[in-house]
mmCIF file of C-alpha atoms in Angstrom:
data_model
loop_
_atom_site.group_PDB
_atom_site.id
_atom_site.type_symbol
_atom_site.label_atom_id
_atom_site.label_comp_id
_atom_site.label_asym_id
_atom_site.label_seq_id
_atom_site.Cartn_x
_atom_site.Cartn_y
_atom_site.Cartn_z
ATOM 1 C CA MET T 1258 -94.507 54.331 122.907
ATOM 2 C CA LEU T 1259 -95.924 52.397 125.829
ATOM 3 C CA ILE T 1260 -99.420 50.979 125.476
ATOM 4 C CA ARG T 1261 -100.940 49.572 128.641
ATOM 5 C CA GLU T 1262 -104.302 48.854 130.203
ATOM 6 C CA ALA T 1263 -105.860 51.981 131.600
ATOM 7 C CA THR T 1264 -106.690 52.419 135.246
ATOM 8 C CA ALA T 1265 -109.331 54.629 136.828
ATOM 9 C CA ASP T 1266 -106.555 57.121 137.561
ATOM 10 C CA ASP T 1267 -105.999 57.611 133.814
ATOM 11 C CA TRP T 1268 -109.431 59.140 133.198
ATOM 12 C CA PRO T 1269 -108.395 62.702 134.168
ATOM 13 C CA ARG T 1270 -105.680 62.455 131.472
ATOM 14 C CA ILE T 1271 -108.078 61.027 128.856
ATOM 15 C CA TRP T 1272 -111.000 63.388 129.492
ATOM 16 C CA PRO T 1273 -109.411 66.605 128.091
ATOM 17 C CA PHE T 1274 -108.806 65.162 124.627
ATOM 18 C CA TRP T 1275 -111.947 62.992 124.744
ATOM 19 C CA HIS T 1276 -113.987 66.139 125.380
ATOM 20 C CA ARG T 1277 -112.148 68.129 122.708
ATOM 21 C CA ILE T 1278 -112.663 65.441 120.054
ATOM 22 C CA VAL T 1279 -116.337 64.767 120.813
ATOM 23 C CA ALA T 1280 -117.157 68.479 121.152
ATOM 24 C CA ALA T 1281 -115.688 69.078 117.674
ATOM 25 C CA ALA T 1282 -118.441 66.769 116.298
ATOM 26 C CA GLU T 1283 -116.305 65.672 113.339
ATOM 27 C CA THR T 1284 -115.559 62.001 114.044
ATOM 28 C CA TYR T 1285 -117.837 60.620 116.758
ATOM 29 C CA SER T 1286 -121.607 60.371 116.804
ATOM 30 C CA TRP T 1287 -121.773 61.008 120.547
ATOM 31 C CA ASP T 1288 -123.508 64.176 121.701
ATOM 32 C CA PRO T 1289 -120.983 67.050 121.582
ATOM 33 C CA GLU T 1290 -122.449 68.278 124.878
ATOM 34 C CA THR T 1291 -121.637 65.017 126.713
ATOM 35 C CA GLY T 1292 -120.571 65.777 130.259
ATOM 36 C CA GLU T 1293 -117.608 64.208 131.990
ATOM 37 C CA GLU T 1294 -119.553 61.661 134.049
ATOM 38 C CA ASP T 1295 -121.429 60.350 131.008
ATOM 39 C CA ALA T 1296 -118.245 60.418 128.920
ATOM 40 C CA ARG T 1297 -116.447 58.302 131.479
ATOM 41 C CA ALA T 1298 -119.282 55.770 131.430
ATOM 42 C CA LEU T 1299 -119.191 55.655 127.604
ATOM 43 C CA TRP T 1300 -115.411 55.191 127.392
ATOM 44 C CA MET T 1301 -114.530 53.317 130.575
ATOM 45 C CA GLY T 1302 -117.674 51.168 130.969
ATOM 46 C CA PRO T 1303 -117.403 47.769 132.674
ATOM 47 C CA ALA T 1304 -117.767 45.772 129.425
ATOM 48 C CA LYS T 1305 -114.740 47.531 127.924
ATOM 49 C CA ARG T 1306 -111.031 46.830 128.108
ATOM 50 C CA VAL T 1307 -109.471 50.283 127.967
ATOM 51 C CA TYR T 1308 -105.891 51.080 127.004
ATOM 52 C CA VAL T 1309 -103.753 54.204 126.959
ATOM 53 C CA ALA T 1310 -100.738 55.159 124.880
ATOM 54 C CA GLU T 1311 -98.009 57.071 126.659
ATOM 55 C CA ASP T 1312 -95.167 58.945 125.018
ATOM 56 C CA GLU T 1313 -91.574 58.950 126.250
ATOM 57 C CA THR T 1314 -92.431 61.576 128.892
ATOM 58 C CA GLY T 1315 -95.286 59.499 130.328
ATOM 59 C CA ALA T 1316 -97.989 61.759 128.903
ATOM 60 C CA VAL T 1317 -101.170 59.971 127.815
ATOM 61 C CA VAL T 1318 -101.414 60.784 124.104
ATOM 62 C CA GLY T 1319 -104.218 58.422 123.152
ATOM 63 C CA SER T 1320 -106.681 55.835 124.347
ATOM 64 C CA ALA T 1321 -108.660 52.946 122.926
ATOM 65 C CA TYR T 1322 -111.182 50.431 124.117
ATOM 66 C CA LEU T 1323 -112.086 46.889 123.100
ATOM 67 C CA THR T 1324 -115.540 45.429 123.695
ATOM 68 C CA PRO T 1325 -117.939 42.916 122.176
ATOM 69 C CA ASN T 1326 -120.014 44.518 119.423
ATOM 70 C CA TYR T 1327 -122.892 42.095 119.904
ATOM 71 C CA GLY T 1328 -124.013 39.721 122.627
ATOM 72 C CA GLY T 1329 -124.872 36.045 122.895
ATOM 73 C CA PRO T 1330 -123.854 33.826 119.974
ATOM 74 C CA ALA T 1331 -122.373 36.844 118.150
ATOM 75 C CA ALA T 1332 -120.215 38.023 121.061
ATOM 76 C CA ARG T 1333 -116.996 37.022 119.283
ATOM 77 C CA ILE T 1334 -117.211 40.054 117.010
ATOM 78 C CA ALA T 1335 -115.375 42.961 118.605
ATOM 79 C CA ASN T 1336 -115.859 46.675 118.487
ATOM 80 C CA ALA T 1337 -113.310 49.305 119.421
ATOM 81 C CA GLY T 1338 -113.003 53.030 119.824
ATOM 82 C CA PHE T 1339 -109.873 55.120 119.369
ATOM 83 C CA MET T 1340 -108.880 58.666 120.254
ATOM 84 C CA VAL T 1341 -105.542 60.396 119.907
ATOM 85 C CA ASP T 1342 -104.955 63.757 121.513
ATOM 86 C CA PRO T 1343 -105.035 66.201 118.570
ATOM 87 C CA ASP T 1344 -101.898 67.853 119.962
ATOM 88 C CA HIS T 1345 -100.071 64.528 119.464
ATOM 89 C CA GLY T 1346 -101.513 63.432 116.123
ATOM 90 C CA GLY T 1347 -99.345 62.307 113.232
ATOM 91 C CA ARG T 1348 -96.761 60.610 115.452
ATOM 92 C CA GLY T 1349 -97.967 57.016 115.133
ATOM 93 C CA ALA T 1350 -100.070 56.750 118.287
ATOM 94 C CA GLY T 1351 -103.241 55.877 116.349
ATOM 95 C CA ARG T 1352 -101.553 53.095 114.370
ATOM 96 C CA ALA T 1353 -99.808 51.763 117.479
ATOM 97 C CA LEU T 1354 -103.108 51.667 119.385
ATOM 98 C CA ALA T 1355 -104.901 50.039 116.438
ATOM 99 C CA GLU T 1356 -102.278 47.327 116.041
ATOM 100 C CA HIS T 1357 -102.311 46.707 119.793
ATOM 101 C CA ILE T 1358 -106.107 46.447 119.935
ATOM 102 C CA LEU T 1359 -106.172 44.035 116.987
ATOM 103 C CA ARG T 1360 -103.642 41.792 118.771
ATOM 104 C CA GLU T 1361 -105.646 42.028 122.004
ATOM 105 C CA ALA T 1362 -108.870 41.176 120.178
ATOM 106 C CA GLU T 1363 -107.302 38.024 118.730
ATOM 107 C CA ALA T 1364 -105.799 37.089 122.105
ATOM 108 C CA HIS T 1365 -109.262 37.380 123.688
ATOM 109 C CA GLY T 1366 -110.830 35.081 121.116
ATOM 110 C CA TYR T 1367 -112.591 37.544 118.854
ATOM 111 C CA ARG T 1368 -113.106 36.364 115.257
ATOM 112 C CA GLY T 1369 -113.568 39.783 113.715
ATOM 113 C CA MET T 1370 -113.918 43.470 114.423
ATOM 114 C CA VAL T 1371 -116.618 45.834 113.202
ATOM 115 C CA PHE T 1372 -116.859 49.600 113.340
ATOM 116 C CA ASN T 1373 -120.497 50.646 113.206
ATOM 117 C CA ALA T 1374 -120.217 54.327 112.359
ATOM 118 C CA VAL T 1375 -116.987 55.648 110.853
ATOM 119 C CA VAL T 1376 -117.543 59.145 109.512
ATOM 120 C CA GLU T 1377 -116.525 58.936 105.858
ATOM 121 C CA THR T 1378 -114.475 62.161 106.074
ATOM 122 C CA ASN T 1379 -112.497 60.865 109.074
ATOM 123 C CA PRO T 1380 -108.787 60.611 108.172
ATOM 124 C CA ALA T 1381 -108.720 57.329 110.145
ATOM 125 C CA VAL T 1382 -110.542 55.609 107.258
ATOM 126 C CA GLU T 1383 -107.160 55.428 105.518
ATOM 127 C CA LEU T 1384 -105.595 53.839 108.605
ATOM 128 C CA TRP T 1385 -108.352 51.235 108.918
ATOM 129 C CA THR T 1386 -108.148 50.235 105.257
ATOM 130 C CA SER T 1387 -104.341 49.981 105.497
ATOM 131 C CA LEU T 1388 -104.861 47.530 108.374
ATOM 132 C CA GLY T 1389 -107.186 45.349 106.305
ATOM 133 C CA PHE T 1390 -110.622 46.715 107.163
ATOM 134 C CA THR T 1391 -113.141 46.848 104.350
ATOM 135 C CA ILE T 1392 -116.134 49.122 103.991
ATOM 136 C CA LEU T 1393 -119.201 46.869 104.062
ATOM 137 C CA ALA T 1394 -121.687 49.676 103.493
ATOM 138 C CA THR T 1395 -122.125 53.393 103.860
ATOM 139 C CA VAL T 1396 -125.238 54.919 105.359
ATOM 140 C CA PRO T 1397 -125.644 58.037 103.199
ATOM 141 C CA GLU T 1398 -126.005 61.467 104.762
ATOM 142 C CA ALA T 1399 -126.208 59.983 108.255
ATOM 143 C CA PHE T 1400 -123.818 62.398 109.960
ATOM 144 C CA ASP T 1401 -124.177 66.169 110.114
ATOM 145 C CA HIS T 1402 -120.543 67.268 109.912
ATOM 146 C CA PRO T 1403 -119.894 70.870 111.034
ATOM 147 C CA ARG T 1404 -117.719 71.644 107.977
ATOM 148 C CA HIS T 1405 -118.792 69.181 105.286
ATOM 149 C CA GLY T 1406 -122.528 69.063 105.908
ATOM 150 C CA LEU T 1407 -124.284 65.707 105.577
ATOM 151 C CA VAL T 1408 -121.788 62.885 105.055
ATOM 152 C CA GLY T 1409 -122.018 59.111 105.201
ATOM 153 C CA LEU T 1410 -121.182 56.702 107.989
ATOM 154 C CA HIS T 1411 -119.148 53.657 106.984
ATOM 155 C CA ILE T 1412 -119.664 50.235 108.495
ATOM 156 C CA MET T 1413 -116.206 48.649 108.413
ATOM 157 C CA TYR T 1414 -115.083 45.070 109.113
ATOM 158 C CA LYS T 1415 -111.940 43.011 109.461
ATOM 159 C CA ALA T 1416 -111.714 39.264 110.044
ATOM 160 C CA LEU T 1417 -109.205 38.290 112.731
#
């Protein structure tokens, strides 16, 4: 699997699964009705380093971004977002992107990474804990999941 920095030309290949994942309202706290222009600004904003994962055919099967979570004296704590096309899940793209982003974060001088709102029912919680993230706290009943009702949002952290 090739993981590389995304270009503006990659957005049309990211948007279909970005839209599908956000519209499902199961793992991201972004508005499920987010339009393409706003979605592009959220995912590909100027403060973000964006990456794509391509399979052996060259299809974009996932994307991730790396950005500072805070500003000023706390700017060395990173944040990241990850999406894998649901049609390509279970093939290692999420883990490969996560490992790549963690290496990139260290290479860019980040001291840690925090996830501010991981839906507690998200299967990725298992991936993050296997990579050394810990759950610092859970905000109870903060996310209205379409199948599970009100569930918590984890705040997760890993020192780099």
